[in-house]
Amino acid sequence: MCRFVWIHHIGYYVMKLLLMEYFNNVTYLFLEGHVELEKYRYLYFAVTLTAYMLIICCNSVVIFVIYSSKQLHEPMYIFIAALLFNSLIGTAALYPKLLVDFLSEIQVTSLSACLFQAYLIYSYAAAEFTLLSAMAYDRYVSICKPLQYASLIKMSTVRKILFCCWFVSFSGTGVGAVLTYQLQLCKQRMNRIYCNSYSIVKLSCGNVFVNNIYGLFVFFAMVFPSLIFISFSYFRILAVCLRNSTIIRRKAFQTCFPHLIIFIIFTVTMCFEIIGSRFEANVPQLFAMIMSVEFVVIPPLVNPIMYGLKLQEILNSIKRIICKKRTHISF
């Protein structure tokens, strides 16, 4: 019995020493981008929680409608569901931590958690561009090459495209996260309300040439090919529509307009974040804070509304589900 107690005490102290060593070696970063948090913390919390609940509800409803309605099991709607699911990934990386920070006295995070948040947010942004490119390709083939659509856009092809979209995005940003993790940091305070890789890199005292070059490479590789491809696709779609009847033009407009608007909104809000993160010292703090989160606020809120209201098939499916629920409740 004494031997057991002795072993138990030794194990306890060894575990305690290991935990102390671990926590002493953890690098903590302080997020100091909040504006008048002491004064408006509950307002910030209420607004952010409302936005997050709306994002979850709106995106989940459209995803559920596409999943449960067999007539929507087509490539175009599968891409829409993937885009909305990607929005849920991006918002899950931002909002829970943000809500906790609003109610905390100190806004702090570990380096590992900070890098993981930055990785998820950057992967969400990269995947958004690749998914929008895939959707543009789907619309291009549907309108410009309708006779070849069934052979070019099969469900097996859709699965491969979605895998490539997420694999390329998550692996590309993953390499950047690994490079950032290897840096030796000499500062611990970021003028941000959430983590991004560029802000972490700026905390390093060492050589960050490789990180900056790779960051620019990923940015140009993810953004500019998508911009060029989507612009080319919609230019060809517009040219085909102008040569056809009013009915075909109206149908093409109904399916392409939401995609194009969403692409423009996401590109503009993403540009605000990229420019703001590099010139944050030259703009008012409140403006910088708002601009930094727009690409994880506006697109996830607008996307399901645009698709739910503008695409007639999705809107009709939502109405049918609501009518069934009402009929079930009345009985």
PDB file of N, CA, C and O in Angstrom, residues 87 121 124-125 128-129 132 192 194 196 219 223 227 261-277 287-303:
ATOM      1  N   SER A  87     -18.461  28.459 -46.310  1.00  0.00           N
ATOM      2  CA  SER A  87     -18.716  29.639 -45.484  1.00  0.00           C
ATOM      3  C   SER A  87     -18.831  29.268 -44.010  1.00  0.00           C
ATOM      4  O   SER A  87     -18.355  30.000 -43.135  1.00  0.00           O
ATOM      5  N   ILE A 121      -8.972  30.302 -41.723  1.00  0.00           N
ATOM      6  CA  ILE A 121      -9.545  31.479 -42.386  1.00  0.00           C
ATOM      7  C   ILE A 121      -8.945  31.655 -43.775  1.00  0.00           C
ATOM      8  O   ILE A 121      -9.659  31.936 -44.754  1.00  0.00           O
ATOM      9  N   TYR A 124     -10.337  28.947 -46.033  1.00  0.00           N
ATOM     10  CA  TYR A 124     -11.701  29.314 -46.429  1.00  0.00           C
ATOM     11  C   TYR A 124     -11.674  30.303 -47.583  1.00  0.00           C
ATOM     12  O   TYR A 124     -12.404  30.143 -48.567  1.00  0.00           O
ATOM     13  N   ALA A 125     -10.824  31.330 -47.476  1.00  0.00           N
ATOM     14  CA  ALA A 125     -10.758  32.356 -48.525  1.00  0.00           C
ATOM     15  C   ALA A 125     -10.255  31.769 -49.835  1.00  0.00           C
ATOM     16  O   ALA A 125     -10.813  32.054 -50.911  1.00  0.00           O
ATOM     17  N   GLU A 128     -12.872  29.589 -51.374  1.00  0.00           N
ATOM     18  CA  GLU A 128     -13.974  30.391 -51.929  1.00  0.00           C
ATOM     19  C   GLU A 128     -13.688  30.766 -53.383  1.00  0.00           C
ATOM     20  O   GLU A 128     -14.556  30.673 -54.254  1.00  0.00           O
ATOM     21  N   PHE A 129     -12.456  31.183 -53.651  1.00  0.00           N
ATOM     22  CA  PHE A 129     -12.089  31.537 -55.021  1.00  0.00           C
ATOM     23  C   PHE A 129     -12.125  30.321 -55.945  1.00  0.00           C
ATOM     24  O   PHE A 129     -12.631  30.402 -57.078  1.00  0.00           O
ATOM     25  N   LEU A 132     -15.781  29.273 -56.563  1.00  0.00           N
ATOM     26  CA  LEU A 132     -16.447  30.207 -57.478  1.00  0.00           C
ATOM     27  C   LEU A 132     -15.974  29.993 -58.914  1.00  0.00           C
ATOM     28  O   LEU A 132     -16.753  30.142 -59.857  1.00  0.00           O
ATOM     29  N   ARG A 192      -4.781  43.329 -33.987  1.00  0.00           N
ATOM     30  CA  ARG A 192      -5.833  42.631 -34.714  1.00  0.00           C
ATOM     31  C   ARG A 192      -6.882  42.130 -33.730  1.00  0.00           C
ATOM     32  O   ARG A 192      -6.646  42.070 -32.520  1.00  0.00           O
ATOM     33  N   TYR A 194      -8.387  39.135 -34.699  1.00  0.00           N
ATOM     34  CA  TYR A 194      -8.224  37.707 -34.957  1.00  0.00           C
ATOM     35  C   TYR A 194      -6.858  37.501 -35.601  1.00  0.00           C
ATOM     36  O   TYR A 194      -6.165  38.467 -35.960  1.00  0.00           O
ATOM     37  N   ASN A 196      -4.075  36.383 -38.352  1.00  0.00           N
ATOM     38  CA  ASN A 196      -3.759  36.054 -39.738  1.00  0.00           C
ATOM     39  C   ASN A 196      -2.247  35.896 -39.866  1.00  0.00           C
ATOM     40  O   ASN A 196      -1.470  36.388 -39.044  1.00  0.00           O
ATOM     41  N   PHE A 219      -1.133  33.987 -52.817  1.00  0.00           N
ATOM     42  CA  PHE A 219      -2.145  34.993 -53.147  1.00  0.00           C
ATOM     43  C   PHE A 219      -2.361  35.081 -54.655  1.00  0.00           C
ATOM     44  O   PHE A 219      -3.503  35.008 -55.134  1.00  0.00           O
ATOM     45  N   VAL A 223      -5.813  33.837 -56.440  1.00  0.00           N
ATOM     46  CA  VAL A 223      -6.724  34.924 -56.799  1.00  0.00           C
ATOM     47  C   VAL A 223      -6.726  35.215 -58.297  1.00  0.00           C
ATOM     48  O   VAL A 223      -7.787  35.211 -58.943  1.00  0.00           O
ATOM     49  N   LEU A 227      -9.735  35.114 -61.017  1.00  0.00           N
ATOM     50  CA  LEU A 227     -10.237  36.355 -61.610  1.00  0.00           C
ATOM     51  C   LEU A 227     -10.273  36.270 -63.129  1.00  0.00           C
ATOM     52  O   LEU A 227     -11.272  36.619 -63.770  1.00  0.00           O
ATOM     53  N   ILE A 261     -22.508  38.310 -58.714  1.00  0.00           N
ATOM     54  CA  ILE A 261     -22.593  39.269 -57.604  1.00  0.00           C
ATOM     55  C   ILE A 261     -21.811  38.774 -56.399  1.00  0.00           C
ATOM     56  O   ILE A 261     -21.072  39.531 -55.749  1.00  0.00           O
ATOM     57  N   ILE A 262     -21.955  37.490 -56.090  1.00  0.00           N
ATOM     58  CA  ILE A 262     -21.247  36.916 -54.943  1.00  0.00           C
ATOM     59  C   ILE A 262     -19.738  36.959 -55.166  1.00  0.00           C
ATOM     60  O   ILE A 262     -18.962  37.249 -54.240  1.00  0.00           O
ATOM     61  N   PHE A 263     -19.304  36.686 -56.378  1.00  0.00           N
ATOM     62  CA  PHE A 263     -17.873  36.756 -56.688  1.00  0.00           C
ATOM     63  C   PHE A 263     -17.347  38.175 -56.502  1.00  0.00           C
ATOM     64  O   PHE A 263     -16.273  38.385 -55.918  1.00  0.00           O
ATOM     65  N   ILE A 264     -18.089  39.162 -56.980  1.00  0.00           N
ATOM     66  CA  ILE A 264     -17.670  40.563 -56.843  1.00  0.00           C
ATOM     67  C   ILE A 264     -17.617  40.967 -55.373  1.00  0.00           C
ATOM     68  O   ILE A 264     -16.647  41.597 -54.919  1.00  0.00           O
ATOM     69  N   ILE A 265     -18.642  40.598 -54.598  1.00  0.00           N
ATOM     70  CA  ILE A 265     -18.684  40.948 -53.176  1.00  0.00           C
ATOM     71  C   ILE A 265     -17.503  40.336 -52.437  1.00  0.00           C
ATOM     72  O   ILE A 265     -16.820  41.013 -51.657  1.00  0.00           O
ATOM     73  N   PHE A 266     -17.243  39.056 -52.697  1.00  0.00           N
ATOM     74  CA  PHE A 266     -16.147  38.397 -51.980  1.00  0.00           C
ATOM     75  C   PHE A 266     -14.800  38.984 -52.374  1.00  0.00           C
ATOM     76  O   PHE A 266     -13.936  39.191 -51.520  1.00  0.00           O
ATOM     77  N   THR A 267     -14.609  39.264 -53.651  1.00  0.00           N
ATOM     78  CA  THR A 267     -13.331  39.828 -54.108  1.00  0.00           C
ATOM     79  C   THR A 267     -13.089  41.196 -53.487  1.00  0.00           C
ATOM     80  O   THR A 267     -11.978  41.484 -53.015  1.00  0.00           O
ATOM     81  N   VAL A 268     -14.115  42.026 -53.458  1.00  0.00           N
ATOM     82  CA  VAL A 268     -13.965  43.377 -52.893  1.00  0.00           C
ATOM     83  C   VAL A 268     -13.666  43.302 -51.398  1.00  0.00           C
ATOM     84  O   VAL A 268     -12.750  43.972 -50.898  1.00  0.00           O
ATOM     85  N   THR A 269     -14.427  42.488 -50.656  1.00  0.00           N
ATOM     86  CA  THR A 269     -14.204  42.393 -49.211  1.00  0.00           C
ATOM     87  C   THR A 269     -12.852  41.761 -48.900  1.00  0.00           C
ATOM     88  O   THR A 269     -12.190  42.146 -47.931  1.00  0.00           O
ATOM     89  N   MET A 270     -12.409  40.818 -49.714  1.00  0.00           N
ATOM     90  CA  MET A 270     -11.096  40.200 -49.513  1.00  0.00           C
ATOM     91  C   MET A 270      -9.994  41.206 -49.770  1.00  0.00           C
ATOM     92  O   MET A 270      -8.967  41.215 -49.068  1.00  0.00           O
ATOM     93  N   CYS A 271     -10.170  42.061 -50.763  1.00  0.00           N
ATOM     94  CA  CYS A 271      -9.173  43.112 -51.045  1.00  0.00           C
ATOM     95  C   CYS A 271      -9.064  44.085 -49.873  1.00  0.00           C
ATOM     96  O   CYS A 271      -7.959  44.536 -49.535  1.00  0.00           O
ATOM     97  N   PHE A 272     -10.198  44.401 -49.247  1.00  0.00           N
ATOM     98  CA  PHE A 272     -10.173  45.263 -48.063  1.00  0.00           C
ATOM     99  C   PHE A 272      -9.314  44.648 -46.965  1.00  0.00           C
ATOM    100  O   PHE A 272      -8.525  45.326 -46.313  1.00  0.00           O
ATOM    101  N   GLU A 273      -9.464  43.331 -46.754  1.00  0.00           N
ATOM    102  CA  GLU A 273      -8.699  42.648 -45.703  1.00  0.00           C
ATOM    103  C   GLU A 273      -7.208  42.643 -46.037  1.00  0.00           C
ATOM    104  O   GLU A 273      -6.368  42.925 -45.178  1.00  0.00           O
ATOM    105  N   ILE A 274      -6.864  42.333 -47.277  1.00  0.00           N
ATOM    106  CA  ILE A 274      -5.453  42.252 -47.669  1.00  0.00           C
ATOM    107  C   ILE A 274      -4.784  43.615 -47.576  1.00  0.00           C
ATOM    108  O   ILE A 274      -3.682  43.756 -47.024  1.00  0.00           O
ATOM    109  N   ILE A 275      -5.453  44.640 -48.096  1.00  0.00           N
ATOM    110  CA  ILE A 275      -4.886  45.994 -48.052  1.00  0.00           C
ATOM    111  C   ILE A 275      -4.849  46.504 -46.618  1.00  0.00           C
ATOM    112  O   ILE A 275      -3.856  47.087 -46.171  1.00  0.00           O
ATOM    113  N   GLY A 276      -5.949  46.261 -45.869  1.00  0.00           N
ATOM    114  CA  GLY A 276      -6.012  46.745 -44.493  1.00  0.00           C
ATOM    115  C   GLY A 276      -4.967  46.132 -43.595  1.00  0.00           C
ATOM    116  O   GLY A 276      -4.419  46.809 -42.713  1.00  0.00           O
ATOM    117  N   SER A 277      -4.653  44.842 -43.781  1.00  0.00           N
ATOM    118  CA  SER A 277      -3.674  44.181 -42.925  1.00  0.00           C
ATOM    119  C   SER A 277      -2.267  44.718 -43.156  1.00  0.00           C
ATOM    120  O   SER A 277      -1.407  44.612 -42.283  1.00  0.00           O
ATOM    121  N   PHE A 287     -12.204  51.594 -38.322  1.00  0.00           N
ATOM    122  CA  PHE A 287     -12.342  51.267 -39.743  1.00  0.00           C
ATOM    123  C   PHE A 287     -11.549  50.011 -40.083  1.00  0.00           C
ATOM    124  O   PHE A 287     -12.028  49.131 -40.807  1.00  0.00           O
ATOM    125  N   ALA A 288     -10.322  49.913 -39.558  1.00  0.00           N
ATOM    126  CA  ALA A 288      -9.486  48.743 -39.808  1.00  0.00           C
ATOM    127  C   ALA A 288     -10.124  47.481 -39.245  1.00  0.00           C
ATOM    128  O   ALA A 288     -10.086  46.411 -39.874  1.00  0.00           O
ATOM    129  N   MET A 289     -10.746  47.583 -38.063  1.00  0.00           N
ATOM    130  CA  MET A 289     -11.384  46.426 -37.441  1.00  0.00           C
ATOM    131  C   MET A 289     -12.561  45.937 -38.278  1.00  0.00           C
ATOM    132  O   MET A 289     -12.730  44.737 -38.506  1.00  0.00           O
ATOM    133  N   ILE A 290     -13.386  46.875 -38.760  1.00  0.00           N
ATOM    134  CA  ILE A 290     -14.552  46.500 -39.559  1.00  0.00           C
ATOM    135  C   ILE A 290     -14.130  45.898 -40.896  1.00  0.00           C
ATOM    136  O   ILE A 290     -14.651  44.864 -41.326  1.00  0.00           O
ATOM    137  N   MET A 291     -13.165  46.533 -41.549  1.00  0.00           N
ATOM    138  CA  MET A 291     -12.721  46.058 -42.849  1.00  0.00           C
ATOM    139  C   MET A 291     -12.073  44.679 -42.769  1.00  0.00           C
ATOM    140  O   MET A 291     -12.164  43.882 -43.709  1.00  0.00           O
ATOM    141  N   SER A 292     -11.441  44.385 -41.626  1.00  0.00           N
ATOM    142  CA  SER A 292     -10.712  43.120 -41.505  1.00  0.00           C
ATOM    143  C   SER A 292     -11.626  41.912 -41.439  1.00  0.00           C
ATOM    144  O   SER A 292     -11.209  40.793 -41.758  1.00  0.00           O
ATOM    145  N   VAL A 293     -12.877  42.092 -41.016  1.00  0.00           N
ATOM    146  CA  VAL A 293     -13.783  40.946 -40.856  1.00  0.00           C
ATOM    147  C   VAL A 293     -14.881  40.901 -41.911  1.00  0.00           C
ATOM    148  O   VAL A 293     -15.692  39.971 -41.909  1.00  0.00           O
ATOM    149  N   GLU A 294     -14.907  41.855 -42.825  1.00  0.00           N
ATOM    150  CA  GLU A 294     -16.000  41.903 -43.796  1.00  0.00           C
ATOM    151  C   GLU A 294     -16.083  40.648 -44.659  1.00  0.00           C
ATOM    152  O   GLU A 294     -17.181  40.181 -44.964  1.00  0.00           O
ATOM    153  N   PHE A 295     -14.930  40.093 -45.040  1.00  0.00           N
ATOM    154  CA  PHE A 295     -14.953  38.940 -45.948  1.00  0.00           C
ATOM    155  C   PHE A 295     -15.438  37.658 -45.245  1.00  0.00           C
ATOM    156  O   PHE A 295     -15.735  36.665 -45.912  1.00  0.00           O
ATOM    157  N   VAL A 296     -15.531  37.679 -43.900  1.00  0.00           N
ATOM    158  CA  VAL A 296     -16.094  36.543 -43.166  1.00  0.00           C
ATOM    159  C   VAL A 296     -17.463  36.910 -42.589  1.00  0.00           C
ATOM    160  O   VAL A 296     -18.045  36.138 -41.831  1.00  0.00           O
ATOM    161  N   VAL A 297     -17.988  38.077 -42.945  1.00  0.00           N
ATOM    162  CA  VAL A 297     -19.305  38.514 -42.475  1.00  0.00           C
ATOM    163  C   VAL A 297     -20.275  38.663 -43.647  1.00  0.00           C
ATOM    164  O   VAL A 297     -21.329  38.012 -43.677  1.00  0.00           O
ATOM    165  N   ILE A 298     -19.916  39.494 -44.621  1.00  0.00           N
ATOM    166  CA  ILE A 298     -20.851  39.815 -45.705  1.00  0.00           C
ATOM    167  C   ILE A 298     -21.107  38.629 -46.644  1.00  0.00           C
ATOM    168  O   ILE A 298     -22.262  38.258 -46.861  1.00  0.00           O
ATOM    169  N   PRO A 299     -20.061  37.992 -47.229  1.00  0.00           N
ATOM    170  CA  PRO A 299     -20.356  36.861 -48.131  1.00  0.00           C
ATOM    171  C   PRO A 299     -21.144  35.728 -47.476  1.00  0.00           C
ATOM    172  O   PRO A 299     -22.129  35.248 -48.066  1.00  0.00           O
ATOM    173  N   PRO A 300     -20.783  35.251 -46.262  1.00  0.00           N
ATOM    174  CA  PRO A 300     -21.587  34.176 -45.668  1.00  0.00           C
ATOM    175  C   PRO A 300     -23.035  34.563 -45.380  1.00  0.00           C
ATOM    176  O   PRO A 300     -23.904  33.689 -45.340  1.00  0.00           O
ATOM    177  N   LEU A 301     -23.303  35.861 -45.179  1.00  0.00           N
ATOM    178  CA  LEU A 301     -24.679  36.309 -44.983  1.00  0.00           C
ATOM    179  C   LEU A 301     -25.420  36.481 -46.312  1.00  0.00           C
ATOM    180  O   LEU A 301     -26.601  36.143 -46.428  1.00  0.00           O
ATOM    181  N   VAL A 302     -24.726  36.997 -47.310  1.00  0.00           N
ATOM    182  CA  VAL A 302     -25.358  37.315 -48.593  1.00  0.00           C
ATOM    183  C   VAL A 302     -25.566  36.057 -49.438  1.00  0.00           C
ATOM    184  O   VAL A 302     -26.597  35.921 -50.120  1.00  0.00           O
ATOM    185  N   ASN A 303     -24.611  35.123 -49.415  1.00  0.00           N
ATOM    186  CA  ASN A 303     -24.665  33.952 -50.291  1.00  0.00           C
ATOM    187  C   ASN A 303     -25.974  33.176 -50.204  1.00  0.00           C
ATOM    188  O   ASN A 303     -26.637  32.955 -51.226  1.00  0.00           O
TER     189      ASN A 303
END
